Structures are given as structure tokens and as C-alpha cells.
Amino acid sequence: LLAAGGVVLGKTNMDEFAMGSSTENSAFGATRNPHDPTRVPGGSSGGSAAAVGAGIVRCALGSDTGGSVRQPASFCGVVGIKPTYGRVSRYGLVAFASSLDQVGMFGATVEEAALLLQTVAGQDPRDATSSNREVPDYLEEIDAGVEGLTVGVPAEYFTEALDPEVRKLCEEALDRLRKAGALIREVSLPHTQYAVPTYYILAPAEASSNLARYDGVRYGMRAPGTDSVAAVYEASRTQGFGGEIVRRIMLGTFALSAGYYEAYYGRAQKARALIARDFQRVWEGGADVLFTPTSPTPAFPLGERTQDPVSMYLSDIYTVTANLAGIPGISVPIGSVGRLP
Ligand code: GLN
């Protein structure tokens, strides 16, 4: 970005180690939603979404392991892109869950988000997982319209979990697409119900491995006043991680431990393959794109879910599938519920 003439204004707030859906797991304090300061901006890249939503910058970067660009983009009324796995180099990005992580873009408009992606996409010898496929011109067809485009609408994304007002906005958006010439077709992604449990086994498992290096020796804070290697590890890891990180490390370590590995990690890997195959079948069936809500609700009040991790995890129900399948996703504003995007 710097080489292309970009101007960096600053770093933005986020959930610690990108674990969270509200930016409330930050040692710097919570970020507020620019449309209603009593509400969260979403997360984990909530600071970037809020900065674009408030008009401080036109675009910003974030990371998306299970929705952390798309969900805050939707809460803050901006565009958020999670590119295909491997599209953008992760060199310099702190690893959370390496098989899911991807750098994402926020833009005030689709065009600005696309420009940002255009600038950062491509192979990087310093990231072995970056793709060597040619980077297409993302702006080439930006005015082409949707005439003849087949838009799949997965039935599993429109259940009781979806807020009725969000559902209404989705239906209105689908009507606009239909009027503009798109072919709207109901499709099925039958393993969707397993996506959140699958993600919340795999992501903590990978995180517990990635965070093992934060032992106060080379990485992370080092607790003072300890007198043995074991004491440095224990005190540094106890004092250095916030509560959600401790929960993930414990969940992940349990899921990977001898005797439980097959029952949890092994089964989650199989479920992941089934979720990816669901998407494959839909593309083979002729869908060009899918239309889904980004989040089941608009931005929720600050503090509402901090004591209830499961309700926080359920905010990710519509976004984790793309990461599990490795496919790209974009969140675009479609309207508001009151003043909330
Ligand atoms: N909310 C999800 C989590 O807490 C996704 C986070 C992300 O995409 N970085 O893991």
C-alpha cells in the first residue's frame, strides 16, 4: 500500500488476537458503533470498520478468520471483503487459525474496497500459502450489472435464527436484484448447522498451537520476578492473555489432546470437508454467487454478550462457512433497521 502511494493514518482497535465478534475483548477498551455509541461495532476488526463507518478514512485493512471483516462491516454500514484463502499475503500478520486466516478489506464503497484488494493481492515469497494465480482486474466489470447472473439463496440461512427485520431487508434486496435482471434461485447447503461447532473446534485448536510460542521467552509479555523456566512460562501465560484467549487455548488444547483428538478435531475436519462440498455442489448446479445475510441481527448493545460466549459465537453463524470452505465473501450494506445498518 505504501509503495502504491497509500497514506497510513494509524492502527485500529480489535479483539485480542482477533478472537471475538464485538471488539470488547480489547486491552484498550471497547470500540463503539459510529451509528449508535451504545452498540458494538462488531469484531474482531471493529476499529477498522468503525473508522470507515465514521468517515475517518475511506478504507482500512482487517483480518477475517470467521467473519471479522464482514460482520463488523455490516454492523458499521460499510463494505467488507474476505478474499479467497491464499489471495493476500499473510506475512507480518499474527497467526490465529492458519487454515482459516485471510487479510480483508473495508471500503466506504465497493470500488474502494476492490481497489484496496487489487493493491495488496498476489503471491508473496514470504508466505508459502499465498496463491500464484494471476490477480484479475477487480474493477473491470464493476459497472456490468447483474443481468443473467444466477443468485443462489441458501434456505438454511433463512431460519428462525434470523431477525425478522433483517430478513425483510434481505427480501427487499433480492427484489432489487430480480428487477435488475438477476435469476434468484433457492439452493441448499445442508451442513450449515454444523458450521459454528466445527469452527469453534478448529479455530481454537489451531490457535492453541499458534499461541504456544507466547511463553515470555521470545514472544509475548514476560512476567517479572520468576526464578525458573517453568515459572516464567506459567506466570507469563497466566498474566499475559485475556479471558477469551485463555478459554480458546483451553478449548483447543482439550480438542487436540490424546483420547479426544478423533472425537473432536478429527470429526470437525470431516464436517469441514462436508461444508466445503456443499458449496462445490451449488456452484456445479449453476449458481454464480450466493446471497446470504452477514449477521443474524444488527449491532447488539455493548456488554450484552460478554458474559455468554455461546451467544457471542452465534453472531458468526453466517460468516464462518466461507472461511471453512476457503471461498471469498463480501458484505455490502442493504439498508437499515432504525439507524443501525
Ligand atoms: N468471531 C470469530 C471468532 O471469535 C471470528 C474472528 C475472526 O474472524 N478473526 O473467532
mmCIF file of C-alpha atoms and ligand atoms in Angstrom:
data_model
loop_
_atom_site.group_PDB
_atom_site.id
_atom_site.type_symbol
_atom_site.label_atom_id
_atom_site.label_comp_id
_atom_site.label_asym_id
_atom_site.label_seq_id
_atom_site.Cartn_x
_atom_site.Cartn_y
_atom_site.Cartn_z
ATOM 1 C CA LEU A 1 0.000 0.000 0.000
ATOM 2 C CA LEU A 2 2.837 2.372 0.834
ATOM 3 C CA ALA A 3 4.555 1.556 -2.467
ATOM 4 C CA ALA A 4 1.294 2.375 -4.283
ATOM 5 C CA GLY A 5 1.130 5.795 -2.618
ATOM 6 C CA GLY A 6 -1.159 4.886 0.281
ATOM 7 C CA VAL A 7 -1.149 7.049 3.406
ATOM 8 C CA VAL A 8 -1.365 5.149 6.695
ATOM 9 C CA LEU A 9 -3.256 7.121 9.341
ATOM 10 C CA GLY A 10 -2.929 4.714 12.239
ATOM 11 C CA LYS A 11 -3.600 1.372 13.827
ATOM 12 C CA THR A 12 -7.147 0.474 14.792
ATOM 13 C CA ASN A 13 -8.624 -1.316 17.794
ATOM 14 C CA MET A 14 -9.543 -5.011 17.640
ATOM 15 C CA ASP A 15 -10.322 -8.009 19.807
ATOM 16 C CA GLU A 16 -7.188 -9.516 21.376
ATOM 17 C CA PHE A 17 -5.568 -11.934 18.885
ATOM 18 C CA ALA A 18 -8.643 -11.341 16.636
ATOM 19 C CA MET A 19 -10.803 -13.520 18.894
ATOM 20 C CA GLY A 20 -14.237 -12.009 19.277
ATOM 21 C CA SER A 21 -17.233 -10.584 17.436
ATOM 22 C CA SER A 22 -17.620 -7.220 19.182
ATOM 23 C CA THR A 23 -14.176 -5.599 19.796
ATOM 24 C CA GLU A 24 -14.950 -5.811 23.513
ATOM 25 C CA ASN A 25 -12.050 -8.267 24.109
ATOM 26 C CA SER A 26 -9.514 -5.468 23.720
ATOM 27 C CA ALA A 27 -6.989 -4.425 26.366
ATOM 28 C CA PHE A 28 -7.505 -0.844 25.069
ATOM 29 C CA GLY A 29 -11.233 -0.951 25.851
ATOM 30 C CA ALA A 30 -14.225 -1.416 23.575
ATOM 31 C CA THR A 31 -14.827 0.406 20.290
ATOM 32 C CA ARG A 32 -18.296 1.903 19.825
ATOM 33 C CA ASN A 33 -20.550 1.745 16.806
ATOM 34 C CA PRO A 34 -20.440 5.065 14.889
ATOM 35 C CA HIS A 35 -24.193 4.836 14.181
ATOM 36 C CA ASP A 36 -25.146 4.290 17.841
ATOM 37 C CA PRO A 37 -22.479 4.603 20.571
ATOM 38 C CA THR A 38 -24.400 2.278 22.916
ATOM 39 C CA ARG A 39 -23.817 -0.592 20.463
ATOM 40 C CA VAL A 40 -20.814 -2.663 19.417
ATOM 41 C CA PRO A 41 -19.133 -2.111 16.037
ATOM 42 C CA GLY A 42 -18.816 -5.882 15.557
ATOM 43 C CA GLY A 43 -15.489 -7.629 15.555
ATOM 44 C CA SER A 44 -12.833 -8.614 15.660
ATOM 45 C CA SER A 45 -11.654 -5.891 13.244
ATOM 46 C CA GLY A 46 -14.186 -3.451 14.761
ATOM 47 C CA GLY A 47 -11.845 -0.461 14.927
ATOM 48 C CA SER A 48 -11.249 -0.541 11.170
ATOM 49 C CA ALA A 49 -14.974 -0.899 10.431
ATOM 50 C CA ALA A 50 -15.842 1.961 12.801
ATOM 51 C CA ALA A 51 -13.155 4.207 11.282
ATOM 52 C CA VAL A 52 -14.613 3.726 7.783
ATOM 53 C CA GLY A 53 -18.212 3.917 9.079
ATOM 54 C CA ALA A 54 -17.481 7.190 10.882
ATOM 55 C CA GLY A 55 -15.888 8.691 7.764
ATOM 56 C CA ILE A 56 -12.398 8.967 9.283
ATOM 57 C CA VAL A 57 -10.882 7.008 6.389
ATOM 58 C CA ARG A 58 -12.217 5.703 3.059
ATOM 59 C CA CYS A 59 -10.745 2.237 3.501
ATOM 60 C CA ALA A 60 -8.988 0.057 6.040
ATOM 61 C CA LEU A 61 -7.478 -3.405 6.495
ATOM 62 C CA GLY A 62 -8.548 -6.131 8.881
ATOM 63 C CA SER A 63 -8.341 -9.895 9.143
ATOM 64 C CA ASP A 64 -11.089 -12.469 8.694
ATOM 65 C CA THR A 65 -10.787 -15.943 10.242
ATOM 66 C CA GLY A 66 -14.517 -16.498 10.788
ATOM 67 C CA GLY A 67 -16.158 -13.215 9.808
ATOM 68 C CA SER A 68 -14.063 -10.497 11.435
ATOM 69 C CA VAL A 69 -14.152 -8.232 8.391
ATOM 70 C CA ARG A 70 -17.629 -8.978 7.003
ATOM 71 C CA GLN A 71 -19.549 -8.869 10.312
ATOM 72 C CA PRO A 72 -18.164 -5.513 11.554
ATOM 73 C CA ALA A 73 -18.583 -4.115 8.017
ATOM 74 C CA SER A 74 -22.273 -4.989 8.200
ATOM 75 C CA PHE A 75 -22.659 -3.527 11.718
ATOM 76 C CA CYS A 76 -20.979 -0.260 10.670
ATOM 77 C CA GLY A 77 -22.658 0.122 7.261
ATOM 78 C CA VAL A 78 -19.561 -0.287 5.089
ATOM 79 C CA VAL A 79 -18.261 -2.785 2.534
ATOM 80 C CA GLY A 80 -16.119 -5.683 3.817
ATOM 81 C CA ILE A 81 -14.292 -8.303 1.731
ATOM 82 C CA LYS A 82 -12.800 -11.618 2.784
ATOM 83 C CA PRO A 83 -10.757 -12.735 -0.208
ATOM 84 C CA THR A 84 -10.237 -16.369 -1.207
ATOM 85 C CA TYR A 85 -7.840 -18.214 1.132
ATOM 86 C CA GLY A 86 -4.320 -17.510 -0.117
ATOM 87 C CA ARG A 87 -5.197 -14.456 -2.220
ATOM 88 C CA VAL A 88 -3.354 -11.973 0.011
ATOM 89 C CA SER A 89 -0.012 -12.495 1.744
ATOM 90 C CA ARG A 90 -0.174 -13.010 5.491
ATOM 91 C CA TYR A 91 3.450 -12.054 6.011
ATOM 92 C CA GLY A 92 3.503 -9.892 9.140
ATOM 93 C CA LEU A 93 0.031 -10.958 10.266
ATOM 94 C CA VAL A 94 -0.087 -12.620 13.696
ATOM 95 C CA ALA A 95 -1.441 -16.147 13.132
ATOM 96 C CA PHE A 96 -4.768 -17.036 14.790
ATOM 97 C CA ALA A 97 -6.024 -20.130 12.916
ATOM 98 C CA SER A 98 -3.694 -20.653 9.976
ATOM 99 C CA SER A 99 -6.037 -22.737 7.805
ATOM 100 C CA LEU A 100 -8.742 -20.026 8.027
ATOM 101 C CA ASP A 101 -6.967 -16.646 8.321
ATOM 102 C CA GLN A 102 -7.075 -14.149 5.485
ATOM 103 C CA VAL A 103 -6.390 -10.406 5.291
ATOM 104 C CA GLY A 104 -9.559 -8.468 4.427
ATOM 105 C CA MET A 105 -10.533 -5.001 3.240
ATOM 106 C CA PHE A 106 -13.057 -2.385 4.332
ATOM 107 C CA GLY A 107 -14.254 0.332 1.964
ATOM 108 C CA ALA A 108 -16.779 3.145 2.064
ATOM 109 C CA THR A 109 -17.778 1.843 -1.401
ATOM 110 C CA VAL A 110 -17.373 -1.447 -3.272
ATOM 111 C CA GLU A 111 -14.978 0.303 -5.648
ATOM 112 C CA GLU A 112 -12.661 1.465 -2.870
ATOM 113 C CA ALA A 113 -12.639 -1.968 -1.230
ATOM 114 C CA ALA A 114 -11.855 -3.512 -4.636
ATOM 115 C CA LEU A 115 -9.014 -1.038 -5.201
ATOM 116 C CA LEU A 116 -7.554 -1.941 -1.830
ATOM 117 C CA LEU A 117 -7.752 -5.670 -2.654
ATOM 118 C CA GLN A 118 -6.228 -5.022 -6.095
ATOM 119 C CA THR A 119 -3.274 -3.325 -4.430
ATOM 120 C CA VAL A 120 -2.485 -5.997 -1.827
ATOM 121 C CA ALA A 121 -3.413 -9.225 -3.687
ATOM 122 C CA GLY A 122 -0.824 -11.554 -5.186
ATOM 123 C CA GLN A 123 1.836 -14.104 -4.442
ATOM 124 C CA ASP A 124 4.482 -13.336 -1.841
ATOM 125 C CA PRO A 125 7.593 -15.487 -1.467
ATOM 126 C CA ARG A 126 7.434 -14.787 2.281
ATOM 127 C CA ASP A 127 4.049 -16.559 2.628
ATOM 128 C CA ALA A 128 4.092 -20.135 1.302
ATOM 129 C CA THR A 129 0.273 -20.265 1.413
ATOM 130 C CA SER A 130 -0.154 -17.268 -0.908
ATOM 131 C CA SER A 131 -1.577 -18.257 -4.295
ATOM 132 C CA ASN A 132 0.387 -17.981 -7.546
ATOM 133 C CA ARG A 133 -2.791 -17.464 -9.590
ATOM 134 C CA GLU A 134 -2.859 -14.274 -11.593
ATOM 135 C CA VAL A 135 -4.666 -11.362 -9.900
ATOM 136 C CA PRO A 136 -7.677 -10.362 -12.035
ATOM 137 C CA ASP A 137 -8.758 -6.775 -12.652
ATOM 138 C CA TYR A 138 -11.378 -6.397 -9.913
ATOM 139 C CA LEU A 139 -12.737 -3.146 -11.353
ATOM 140 C CA GLU A 140 -13.127 -4.350 -14.942
ATOM 141 C CA GLU A 141 -16.773 -5.395 -14.580
ATOM 142 C CA ILE A 142 -17.778 -3.089 -11.761
ATOM 143 C CA ASP A 143 -20.489 -1.420 -13.891
ATOM 144 C CA ALA A 144 -21.577 -4.584 -15.728
ATOM 145 C CA GLY A 145 -24.782 -5.070 -13.710
ATOM 146 C CA VAL A 146 -26.397 -8.370 -12.743
ATOM 147 C CA GLU A 147 -28.408 -9.201 -15.891
ATOM 148 C CA GLY A 148 -28.376 -13.001 -16.305
ATOM 149 C CA LEU A 149 -26.469 -13.634 -13.069
ATOM 150 C CA THR A 150 -27.704 -16.693 -11.169
ATOM 151 C CA VAL A 151 -28.001 -15.844 -7.479
ATOM 152 C CA GLY A 152 -28.447 -18.805 -5.113
ATOM 153 C CA VAL A 153 -30.290 -18.204 -1.831
ATOM 154 C CA PRO A 154 -29.473 -20.957 0.692
ATOM 155 C CA ALA A 155 -32.602 -21.967 2.609
ATOM 156 C CA GLU A 156 -30.533 -22.860 5.703
ATOM 157 C CA TYR A 157 -29.536 -19.196 6.167
ATOM 158 C CA PHE A 158 -33.133 -18.005 6.462
ATOM 159 C CA THR A 159 -34.376 -19.803 9.604
ATOM 160 C CA GLU A 160 -35.784 -18.599 12.964
ATOM 161 C CA ALA A 161 -32.257 -17.523 13.915
ATOM 162 C CA LEU A 162 -32.631 -14.581 11.539
ATOM 163 C CA ASP A 163 -34.040 -11.324 12.944
ATOM 164 C CA PRO A 164 -37.351 -10.581 11.102
ATOM 165 C CA GLU A 165 -36.279 -7.035 10.205
ATOM 166 C CA VAL A 166 -33.007 -8.287 8.727
ATOM 167 C CA ARG A 167 -34.968 -10.900 6.789
ATOM 168 C CA LYS A 168 -37.234 -8.165 5.382
ATOM 169 C CA LEU A 169 -34.227 -6.115 4.240
ATOM 170 C CA CYS A 170 -32.803 -9.242 2.575
ATOM 171 C CA GLU A 171 -36.050 -9.873 0.737
ATOM 172 C CA GLU A 172 -36.143 -6.262 -0.485
ATOM 173 C CA ALA A 173 -32.554 -6.553 -1.684
ATOM 174 C CA LEU A 174 -33.393 -9.768 -3.544
ATOM 175 C CA ASP A 175 -36.310 -7.954 -5.202
ATOM 176 C CA ARG A 176 -33.943 -5.231 -6.382
ATOM 177 C CA LEU A 177 -31.604 -7.868 -7.826
ATOM 178 C CA ARG A 178 -34.540 -9.602 -9.554
ATOM 179 C CA LYS A 179 -35.721 -6.324 -11.082
ATOM 180 C CA ALA A 180 -32.169 -5.690 -12.320
ATOM 181 C CA GLY A 181 -32.239 -8.981 -14.231
ATOM 182 C CA ALA A 182 -30.674 -11.500 -11.841
ATOM 183 C CA LEU A 183 -32.111 -15.027 -11.652
ATOM 184 C CA ILE A 184 -32.887 -15.786 -7.997
ATOM 185 C CA ARG A 185 -32.902 -19.487 -7.085
ATOM 186 C CA GLU A 186 -33.307 -21.247 -3.767
ATOM 187 C CA VAL A 187 -30.426 -23.634 -3.050
ATOM 188 C CA SER A 188 -29.435 -25.878 -0.147
ATOM 189 C CA LEU A 189 -26.243 -26.032 1.926
ATOM 190 C CA PRO A 190 -27.338 -28.957 4.111
ATOM 191 C CA HIS A 191 -24.368 -28.996 6.530
ATOM 192 C CA THR A 192 -24.745 -25.341 7.577
ATOM 193 C CA GLN A 193 -25.969 -26.321 11.054
ATOM 194 C CA TYR A 194 -22.534 -27.835 11.791
ATOM 195 C CA ALA A 195 -20.576 -24.734 10.809
ATOM 196 C CA VAL A 196 -20.423 -22.945 14.181
ATOM 197 C CA PRO A 197 -19.500 -26.064 16.217
ATOM 198 C CA THR A 198 -16.954 -27.064 13.537
ATOM 199 C CA TYR A 199 -15.385 -23.621 13.512
ATOM 200 C CA TYR A 200 -15.262 -23.418 17.321
ATOM 201 C CA ILE A 201 -13.315 -26.696 17.453
ATOM 202 C CA LEU A 202 -10.897 -25.999 14.583
ATOM 203 C CA ALA A 203 -10.167 -22.311 15.246
ATOM 204 C CA PRO A 204 -9.348 -22.783 18.971
ATOM 205 C CA ALA A 205 -7.312 -25.933 18.159
ATOM 206 C CA GLU A 206 -5.154 -24.046 15.677
ATOM 207 C CA ALA A 207 -4.991 -21.019 17.987
ATOM 208 C CA SER A 208 -3.793 -23.112 20.931
ATOM 209 C CA SER A 209 -0.934 -24.343 18.758
ATOM 210 C CA ASN A 210 -0.107 -20.909 17.303
ATOM 211 C CA LEU A 211 -0.153 -19.257 20.740
ATOM 212 C CA ALA A 212 2.172 -21.843 22.299
ATOM 213 C CA ARG A 213 5.090 -19.579 21.375
ATOM 214 C CA TYR A 214 3.813 -16.832 23.704
ATOM 215 C CA ASP A 215 5.742 -18.113 26.699
ATOM 216 C CA GLY A 216 7.604 -14.971 27.763
ATOM 217 C CA VAL A 217 10.896 -16.132 26.259
ATOM 218 C CA ARG A 218 10.836 -14.895 22.665
ATOM 219 C CA TYR A 219 7.203 -13.912 22.242
ATOM 220 C CA GLY A 220 4.729 -12.090 24.419
ATOM 221 C CA MET A 221 4.973 -10.364 27.759
ATOM 222 C CA ARG A 222 7.358 -11.780 30.337
ATOM 223 C CA ALA A 223 6.181 -11.910 33.942
ATOM 224 C CA PRO A 224 8.711 -10.311 36.299
ATOM 225 C CA GLY A 225 10.049 -11.922 39.484
ATOM 226 C CA THR A 226 10.070 -15.568 38.353
ATOM 227 C CA ASP A 227 13.002 -17.856 39.108
ATOM 228 C CA SER A 228 12.682 -20.924 36.873
ATOM 229 C CA VAL A 229 11.800 -21.684 33.262
ATOM 230 C CA ALA A 230 8.546 -23.361 34.260
ATOM 231 C CA ALA A 231 7.623 -20.384 36.451
ATOM 232 C CA VAL A 232 8.343 -17.920 33.588
ATOM 233 C CA TYR A 233 6.049 -19.894 31.292
ATOM 234 C CA GLU A 234 3.266 -20.248 33.806
ATOM 235 C CA ALA A 235 3.270 -16.696 35.146
ATOM 236 C CA SER A 236 3.718 -15.102 31.698
ATOM 237 C CA ARG A 237 0.916 -17.097 30.128
ATOM 238 C CA THR A 238 -1.378 -16.581 33.127
ATOM 239 C CA GLN A 239 -0.849 -12.810 33.242
ATOM 240 C CA GLY A 240 -0.386 -12.128 29.531
ATOM 241 C CA PHE A 241 -3.607 -13.471 27.993
ATOM 242 C CA GLY A 242 -7.112 -12.036 28.357
ATOM 243 C CA GLY A 243 -10.059 -14.214 29.424
ATOM 244 C CA GLU A 244 -11.306 -15.125 25.940
ATOM 245 C CA ILE A 245 -7.810 -16.162 24.852
ATOM 246 C CA VAL A 246 -7.483 -18.429 27.903
ATOM 247 C CA ARG A 247 -10.858 -20.001 27.046
ATOM 248 C CA ARG A 248 -9.765 -20.667 23.436
ATOM 249 C CA ILE A 249 -6.417 -22.145 24.480
ATOM 250 C CA MET A 250 -8.173 -24.475 26.915
ATOM 251 C CA LEU A 251 -10.848 -25.494 24.375
ATOM 252 C CA GLY A 252 -8.247 -26.020 21.670
ATOM 253 C CA THR A 253 -5.822 -27.947 23.841
ATOM 254 C CA PHE A 254 -8.662 -30.190 25.005
ATOM 255 C CA ALA A 255 -9.840 -30.823 21.429
ATOM 256 C CA LEU A 256 -6.301 -31.835 20.423
ATOM 257 C CA SER A 257 -5.466 -33.921 23.479
ATOM 258 C CA ALA A 258 -4.822 -37.663 23.383
ATOM 259 C CA GLY A 259 -8.068 -39.614 23.637
ATOM 260 C CA TYR A 260 -10.199 -36.698 22.414
ATOM 261 C CA TYR A 261 -8.424 -35.851 19.165
ATOM 262 C CA GLU A 262 -10.510 -38.132 16.941
ATOM 263 C CA ALA A 263 -13.780 -37.333 18.736
ATOM 264 C CA TYR A 264 -13.388 -33.557 18.334
ATOM 265 C CA TYR A 265 -10.643 -32.380 15.980
ATOM 266 C CA GLY A 266 -10.928 -35.368 13.633
ATOM 267 C CA ARG A 267 -14.698 -35.093 13.343
ATOM 268 C CA ALA A 268 -14.550 -31.339 12.879
ATOM 269 C CA GLN A 269 -12.146 -31.849 9.964
ATOM 270 C CA LYS A 270 -14.655 -34.212 8.356
ATOM 271 C CA ALA A 271 -17.527 -31.767 8.915
ATOM 272 C CA ARG A 272 -15.395 -29.038 7.342
ATOM 273 C CA ALA A 273 -14.973 -31.152 4.209
ATOM 274 C CA LEU A 274 -18.756 -31.656 4.007
ATOM 275 C CA ILE A 275 -19.386 -27.914 4.382
ATOM 276 C CA ALA A 276 -16.915 -27.188 1.568
ATOM 277 C CA ARG A 277 -18.572 -29.842 -0.609
ATOM 278 C CA ASP A 278 -21.994 -28.188 -0.079
ATOM 279 C CA PHE A 279 -20.645 -25.046 -1.763
ATOM 280 C CA GLN A 280 -18.999 -27.045 -4.546
ATOM 281 C CA ARG A 281 -22.343 -28.688 -5.370
ATOM 282 C CA VAL A 282 -24.112 -25.326 -5.524
ATOM 283 C CA TRP A 283 -21.536 -23.927 -7.984
ATOM 284 C CA GLU A 284 -21.782 -27.102 -10.070
ATOM 285 C CA GLY A 285 -25.574 -26.669 -10.012
ATOM 286 C CA GLY A 286 -25.178 -23.353 -11.829
ATOM 287 C CA ALA A 287 -25.150 -20.674 -9.147
ATOM 288 C CA ASP A 288 -22.736 -17.823 -9.897
ATOM 289 C CA VAL A 289 -22.954 -16.291 -6.417
ATOM 290 C CA LEU A 290 -24.866 -16.815 -3.184
ATOM 291 C CA PHE A 291 -26.884 -14.202 -1.323
ATOM 292 C CA THR A 292 -26.994 -14.508 2.486
ATOM 293 C CA PRO A 293 -27.343 -12.220 5.477
ATOM 294 C CA THR A 294 -23.958 -11.328 7.038
ATOM 295 C CA SER A 295 -25.211 -11.430 10.630
ATOM 296 C CA PRO A 296 -28.488 -12.683 12.148
ATOM 297 C CA THR A 297 -29.053 -9.321 13.898
ATOM 298 C CA PRO A 298 -27.961 -5.690 13.562
ATOM 299 C CA ALA A 299 -25.307 -4.401 16.008
ATOM 300 C CA PHE A 300 -26.105 -5.536 19.564
ATOM 301 C CA PRO A 301 -25.711 -3.420 22.739
ATOM 302 C CA LEU A 302 -22.276 -3.139 24.395
ATOM 303 C CA GLY A 303 -21.996 -5.719 27.190
ATOM 304 C CA GLU A 304 -24.961 -7.803 26.014
ATOM 305 C CA ARG A 305 -22.950 -10.919 25.125
ATOM 306 C CA THR A 306 -19.691 -10.600 27.057
ATOM 307 C CA GLN A 307 -20.864 -12.970 29.805
ATOM 308 C CA ASP A 308 -22.300 -15.509 27.362
ATOM 309 C CA PRO A 309 -19.636 -16.811 24.957
ATOM 310 C CA VAL A 310 -22.067 -19.089 23.096
ATOM 311 C CA SER A 311 -24.361 -16.187 22.165
ATOM 312 C CA MET A 312 -21.252 -14.259 21.034
ATOM 313 C CA TYR A 313 -20.125 -17.244 18.921
ATOM 314 C CA LEU A 314 -23.561 -17.470 17.299
ATOM 315 C CA SER A 315 -23.035 -13.984 15.797
ATOM 316 C CA ASP A 316 -20.743 -15.792 13.333
ATOM 317 C CA ILE A 317 -23.279 -18.316 12.062
ATOM 318 C CA TYR A 318 -23.427 -16.883 8.512
ATOM 319 C CA THR A 319 -19.773 -15.971 8.089
ATOM 320 C CA VAL A 320 -17.659 -18.925 9.331
ATOM 321 C CA THR A 321 -18.786 -21.112 6.402
ATOM 322 C CA ALA A 322 -16.769 -19.108 3.844
ATOM 323 C CA ASN A 323 -13.581 -19.496 5.897
ATOM 324 C CA LEU A 324 -14.191 -23.226 6.394
ATOM 325 C CA ALA A 325 -14.673 -23.606 2.614
ATOM 326 C CA GLY A 326 -11.832 -21.215 1.683
ATOM 327 C CA ILE A 327 -14.122 -19.180 -0.584
ATOM 328 C CA PRO A 328 -14.368 -15.376 -0.775
ATOM 329 C CA GLY A 329 -17.174 -13.333 0.735
ATOM 330 C CA ILE A 330 -18.269 -9.714 0.628
ATOM 331 C CA SER A 331 -20.651 -7.816 2.891
ATOM 332 C CA VAL A 332 -22.457 -4.877 1.293
ATOM 333 C CA PRO A 333 -24.929 -2.520 3.013
ATOM 334 C CA ILE A 334 -28.553 -3.239 2.037
ATOM 335 C CA GLY A 335 -30.491 -0.938 4.339
ATOM 336 C CA SER A 336 -31.053 -0.089 8.000
ATOM 337 C CA VAL A 337 -33.100 -1.192 10.997
ATOM 338 C CA GLY A 338 -33.767 2.197 12.619
ATOM 339 C CA ARG A 339 -30.396 3.894 12.471
ATOM 340 C CA LEU A 340 -28.486 0.600 12.535
ATOM 341 C CA PRO A 341 -27.062 -0.673 9.226
HETATM 342 N N1 GLN B 1 -15.764 -14.058 15.788
HETATM 343 C C1 GLN B 1 -14.937 -15.140 15.352
HETATM 344 C C2 GLN B 1 -14.044 -15.595 16.477
HETATM 345 O O1 GLN B 1 -14.150 -15.057 17.520
HETATM 346 C C3 GLN B 1 -14.143 -14.738 14.127
HETATM 347 C C4 GLN B 1 -12.925 -13.966 14.431
HETATM 348 C C5 GLN B 1 -12.156 -13.564 13.226
HETATM 349 O O2 GLN B 1 -12.622 -13.687 12.091
HETATM 350 N N2 GLN B 1 -10.942 -13.134 13.475
HETATM 351 O O3 GLN B 1 -13.244 -16.475 16.340
#
